[in-house]
Tab-separated table of C-alpha atoms and ligand atoms in Angstrom:
chain	number	residue	atom	x	y	z
K	1	MET	CA	101.589	93.560	96.502
K	2	GLY	CA	100.182	95.926	99.146
K	3	LYS	CA	102.128	96.923	102.218
K	4	PHE	CA	102.250	94.720	105.348
K	5	GLN	CA	103.364	96.616	108.439
K	6	VAL	CA	103.660	95.676	112.102
K	7	VAL	CA	103.520	98.994	113.960
K	8	THR	CA	105.924	98.501	116.862
K	9	HIS	CA	105.834	101.837	118.694
K	10	PRO	CA	106.728	101.303	122.399
K	11	LEU	CA	103.420	102.844	123.560
K	12	ILE	CA	101.518	100.396	121.363
K	13	GLN	CA	103.483	97.407	122.665
K	14	HIS	CA	102.993	98.475	126.291
K	15	LYS	CA	99.241	98.996	125.896
K	16	LEU	CA	98.826	95.754	123.976
K	17	THR	CA	100.512	93.798	126.772
K	18	ILE	CA	97.922	95.124	129.235
K	19	LEU	CA	95.111	94.448	126.764
K	20	ARG	CA	96.091	90.792	126.385
K	21	GLN	CA	95.915	90.014	130.111
K	22	THR	CA	92.911	88.125	131.464
K	23	SER	CA	92.891	90.438	134.493
K	24	THR	CA	92.121	93.499	132.319
K	25	GLY	CA	88.408	94.307	132.764
K	26	THR	CA	85.878	95.587	130.248
K	27	LYS	CA	86.344	99.325	130.809
K	28	ALA	CA	90.132	99.216	130.636
K	29	PHE	CA	89.924	96.889	127.621
K	30	ARG	CA	87.639	99.330	125.780
K	31	ASP	CA	89.852	102.323	126.604
K	32	LEU	CA	93.006	100.506	125.498
K	33	VAL	CA	91.500	99.346	122.193
K	34	ASN	CA	90.661	102.973	121.387
K	35	GLU	CA	94.062	104.244	122.485
K	36	ILE	CA	95.926	101.685	120.375
K	37	ALA	CA	93.619	102.404	117.427
K	38	MET	CA	94.474	106.094	117.753
K	39	LEU	CA	98.196	105.338	117.748
K	40	LEU	CA	97.737	103.100	114.688
K	41	GLY	CA	95.719	105.938	113.149
K	42	TYR	CA	98.828	108.116	113.236
K	43	GLU	CA	100.671	105.554	111.089
K	44	ILE	CA	97.881	104.723	108.626
K	45	SER	CA	97.277	108.404	107.923
K	46	ARG	CA	100.951	109.004	107.127
K	47	ASP	CA	100.419	109.172	103.349
K	48	LEU	CA	97.318	111.392	103.309
K	49	PRO	CA	97.828	114.050	100.639
K	50	LEU	CA	98.548	117.663	101.600
K	51	GLU	CA	98.017	120.911	99.720
K	52	ASP	CA	99.219	124.465	100.138
K	53	ILE	CA	97.025	127.221	101.556
K	54	GLU	CA	97.751	130.836	102.292
K	55	ILE	CA	97.255	131.810	105.936
K	56	GLU	CA	97.874	134.880	108.010
K	57	THR	CA	99.858	134.598	111.246
K	58	PRO	CA	100.050	137.554	113.674
K	59	ILE	CA	103.343	138.378	111.924
K	60	THR	CA	102.821	137.823	108.202
K	61	LYS	CA	101.031	136.031	105.385
K	62	SER	CA	102.456	132.582	104.745
K	63	ILE	CA	101.932	129.476	102.588
K	64	GLN	CA	101.440	126.355	104.746
K	65	LYS	CA	100.228	122.758	104.405
K	66	THR	CA	96.739	121.452	105.004
K	67	LEU	CA	95.096	118.055	104.381
K	68	ALA	CA	93.953	117.966	100.764
K	69	GLY	CA	90.454	117.049	101.823
K	70	LYS	CA	90.581	113.447	100.584
K	71	LYS	CA	87.366	111.837	101.727
K	72	LEU	CA	87.828	109.181	104.389
K	73	ALA	CA	85.648	106.345	105.627
K	74	ILE	CA	86.234	104.163	108.670
K	75	VAL	CA	84.542	100.782	108.271
K	76	PRO	CA	84.455	98.634	111.421
K	77	ILE	CA	83.662	94.932	111.118
K	78	LEU	CA	80.996	94.353	113.788
K	79	ARG	CA	81.037	93.822	116.567
K	80	ALA	CA	84.594	94.190	117.754
K	81	GLY	CA	85.669	96.710	115.094
K	82	ILE	CA	83.376	99.283	116.734
K	83	GLY	CA	85.887	99.468	119.575
K	84	MET	CA	88.480	101.040	117.266
K	85	VAL	CA	86.321	103.728	115.650
K	86	ASP	CA	86.483	106.535	118.227
K	87	GLY	CA	90.270	106.302	118.509
K	88	ILE	CA	90.703	106.880	114.780
K	89	LEU	CA	87.900	109.474	114.629
K	90	SER	CA	89.733	111.511	117.244
K	91	LEU	CA	92.451	112.057	114.596
K	92	VAL	CA	90.202	112.450	111.543
K	93	PRO	CA	86.885	113.740	112.917
K	94	ALA	CA	85.402	114.453	109.473
K	95	ALA	CA	85.600	110.805	108.382
K	96	LYS	CA	82.333	109.003	107.626
K	97	VAL	CA	81.675	105.657	109.316
K	98	GLY	CA	80.273	102.602	107.484
K	99	HIS	CA	79.422	99.280	109.141
K	100	ILE	CA	79.854	95.692	108.023
K	101	GLY	CA	78.231	93.126	110.322
K	102	MET	CA	79.822	89.722	110.327
K	103	TYR	CA	80.169	86.817	112.727
K	104	ARG	CA	82.156	83.595	112.558
K	105	ASP	CA	80.166	80.390	112.623
K	106	GLU	CA	81.821	78.753	115.620
K	107	GLU	CA	81.865	75.307	114.012
K	108	THR	CA	82.913	75.991	110.447
K	109	LEU	CA	84.808	79.227	111.338
K	110	GLN	CA	83.266	80.639	108.141
K	111	PRO	CA	82.168	84.306	108.347
K	112	VAL	CA	78.480	85.149	107.862
K	113	GLU	CA	77.585	88.682	106.695
K	114	TYR	CA	74.453	90.158	108.309
K	115	LEU	CA	74.660	93.921	107.664
K	116	VAL	CA	76.281	96.321	105.219
K	117	LYS	CA	75.650	100.051	105.645
K	118	LEU	CA	78.185	102.303	103.926
K	119	PRO	CA	78.506	105.968	102.908
K	120	GLU	CA	76.862	106.353	99.465
K	121	ASP	CA	80.080	107.586	97.861
K	122	ILE	CA	82.217	104.748	99.248
K	123	ASP	CA	83.766	104.276	95.783
K	124	GLN	CA	85.395	107.717	96.103
K	125	ARG	CA	86.764	107.343	99.619
K	126	GLN	CA	90.008	106.271	101.242
K	127	ILE	CA	88.818	103.424	103.498
K	128	PHE	CA	90.193	102.170	106.817
K	129	VAL	CA	88.639	98.741	107.526
K	130	VAL	CA	89.081	98.087	111.260
K	131	ASP	CA	88.789	94.894	113.313
K	132	PRO	CA	90.947	94.062	116.351
K	133	MET	CA	91.526	90.440	115.252
K	134	LEU	CA	92.813	88.914	111.992
K	135	ALA	CA	92.589	85.176	112.735
K	136	THR	CA	91.769	82.869	109.783
K	137	GLY	CA	91.234	86.008	107.697
K	138	GLY	CA	87.726	84.939	106.642
K	139	SER	CA	85.941	87.995	108.072
K	140	ALA	CA	88.411	90.510	106.635
K	141	ILE	CA	88.361	88.835	103.208
K	142	LEU	CA	84.561	88.847	103.026
K	143	ALA	CA	84.332	92.454	104.268
K	144	ILE	CA	86.771	93.619	101.601
K	145	ASP	CA	84.924	91.534	98.939
K	146	SER	CA	81.817	93.441	99.975
K	147	LEU	CA	83.523	96.828	99.684
K	148	LYS	CA	85.034	96.034	96.276
K	149	LYS	CA	81.621	94.823	95.022
K	150	ARG	CA	80.293	98.276	95.899
K	151	GLY	CA	83.020	99.997	93.900
K	152	ALA	CA	85.660	100.681	96.554
K	153	GLY	CA	89.074	101.022	94.921
K	154	ALA	CA	91.623	98.443	96.079
K	155	ALA	CA	94.338	101.080	96.216
K	156	ASN	CA	92.133	103.025	98.646
K	157	ILE	CA	91.625	100.217	101.193
K	158	LYS	CA	93.746	99.725	104.315
K	159	PHE	CA	92.952	96.888	106.743
K	160	VAL	CA	93.884	97.757	110.319
K	161	CYS	CA	93.942	95.310	113.236
K	162	LEU	CA	95.512	94.938	116.674
K	163	VAL	CA	96.552	91.271	116.615
K	164	ALA	CA	97.130	89.150	113.505
K	165	ALA	CA	97.889	85.459	113.043
K	166	PRO	CA	100.330	84.495	110.270
K	167	GLU	CA	97.594	82.298	108.748
K	168	GLY	CA	95.229	85.278	108.489
K	169	VAL	CA	97.839	87.584	106.990
K	170	LYS	CA	98.668	84.975	104.326
K	171	ALA	CA	95.008	84.337	103.478
K	172	LEU	CA	94.202	88.058	103.275
K	173	GLN	CA	97.245	88.785	101.114
K	174	GLU	CA	96.316	85.932	98.765
K	175	ALA	CA	92.680	87.041	98.460
K	176	HIS	CA	93.386	90.788	98.263
K	177	PRO	CA	97.044	91.309	97.271
K	178	ASP	CA	96.288	94.937	96.396
K	179	ILE	CA	95.384	96.283	99.870
K	180	ASP	CA	97.625	97.476	102.706
K	181	ILE	CA	97.589	95.631	106.055
K	182	TYR	CA	98.598	97.214	109.379
K	183	THR	CA	98.719	95.396	112.708
K	184	ALA	CA	100.016	96.195	116.190
K	185	ALA	CA	101.283	92.600	116.620
K	186	LEU	CA	101.957	89.480	114.589
K	187	ASP	CA	101.344	86.519	116.899
K	188	GLU	CA	102.480	82.878	116.697
K	189	LYS	CA	99.582	80.872	115.303
K	190	LEU	CA	95.922	79.845	115.524
K	191	ASN	CA	94.751	77.144	117.906
K	192	GLU	CA	92.344	74.336	116.944
K	193	HIS	CA	89.347	76.619	117.679
K	194	GLY	CA	90.608	79.380	115.394
K	195	TYR	CA	91.757	81.614	118.267
K	196	ILE	CA	94.993	83.547	118.001
K	197	VAL	CA	97.848	82.327	120.250
K	198	PRO	CA	98.807	84.028	122.536
K	199	GLY	CA	96.193	86.568	121.358
K	200	LEU	CA	93.794	88.246	123.761
K	201	GLY	CA	90.765	85.939	123.649
K	202	ASP	CA	87.427	86.897	122.123
K	203	ALA	CA	87.695	90.601	121.330
K	204	GLY	CA	83.930	91.196	120.980
K	205	ASP	CA	83.095	89.519	124.276
K	206	ARG	CA	85.874	91.351	126.119
K	207	LEU	CA	84.850	94.736	124.665
K	208	PHE	CA	81.163	94.391	125.365
K	209	GLY	CA	81.295	92.185	128.473
K	210	THR	CA	79.130	89.505	126.878
K	211	LYS	CA	80.910	86.516	128.419
W	301	LIG	C1	85.974	88.110	115.606
W	301	LIG	C2	86.832	89.293	115.246
W	301	LIG	C3	86.899	89.201	113.755
W	301	LIG	C4	86.873	87.723	113.510
W	301	LIG	C5	88.252	87.271	113.152
W	301	LIG	O1	84.637	88.385	115.413
W	301	LIG	O2	86.341	90.512	115.709
W	301	LIG	O3	85.815	89.838	113.100
W	301	LIG	O4	86.447	87.105	114.715
W	301	LIG	O5	88.270	85.946	112.822
W	301	LIG	P1	88.597	85.400	111.359
W	301	LIG	O6	89.813	86.126	110.895
W	301	LIG	O7	88.855	83.933	111.580
W	301	LIG	O8	87.401	85.641	110.488
W	301	LIG	P2	83.471	87.366	115.884
W	301	LIG	O9	83.114	86.450	114.740
W	301	LIG	O10	83.860	86.731	117.160
W	301	LIG	O11	82.238	88.328	116.033
W	301	LIG	P3	81.999	89.483	117.129
W	301	LIG	O12	82.995	90.588	116.849
W	301	LIG	O13	80.600	89.891	116.861
W	301	LIG	O14	82.198	88.877	118.501
W	302	LIG	N1	88.288	86.334	117.048
W	302	LIG	C1	88.620	86.784	118.283
W	302	LIG	O1	87.914	87.627	118.860
W	302	LIG	N2	89.739	86.311	118.861
W	302	LIG	C2	90.529	85.414	118.240
W	302	LIG	O2	91.556	85.015	118.816
W	302	LIG	C3	90.160	84.947	116.963
W	302	LIG	C4	89.033	85.440	116.389
């Protein structure tokens, strides 16, 4: 079974509390999503491999550590996942970015895939799939199905969100027991419309000001 981790750093909890509030406007919401994504990025990159290189300081030659150059891809689930990309890119600027477009049918709550555009060598990359919300889990499950169909290695996939519902975590773990899941918060439940309670509302609409 992959890892499931709630990342409870005080800065993350503080920023998430502001993010949740109705009174937080679009610009602040966008900034906070990126800031929290960056803080999560610190945790999800913890096991990136290092290698030794020889460098020269003003004093002497020395053997030091550097990232082993493992290829990374950040894959946001559109639309709301886009809000997390820059925060993570600020830590790993050389990462490639793929996109998976998906929306939830508001009646059936079933995800519908409308776009997949990935780096050609996605099968050789460590992949961070990002989406602020893990609600029923349908979107995350379908996005990861899509990646695996294109050769992405399960051991190389981490799903990263800001707010998760227990129902979504369970569904994602059942469908893809081999991936790691990171979230900034594990909330109480879903309501009858498939929204996370207490949650933060519709992440896409709040990020892009569409409602
Ligand atoms: C939201 C969110 C997730 C999905 C989560 O997207 O960004 O992708 O819902 O719900 P699930 O776990 O039940 O699938 P939405 O469908 O609202 O699309 P949008 O990002 O384009 O607004
Ligand atoms: N998608 C959202 O944007 N918010 C939720 O609470 C659930 C799904």
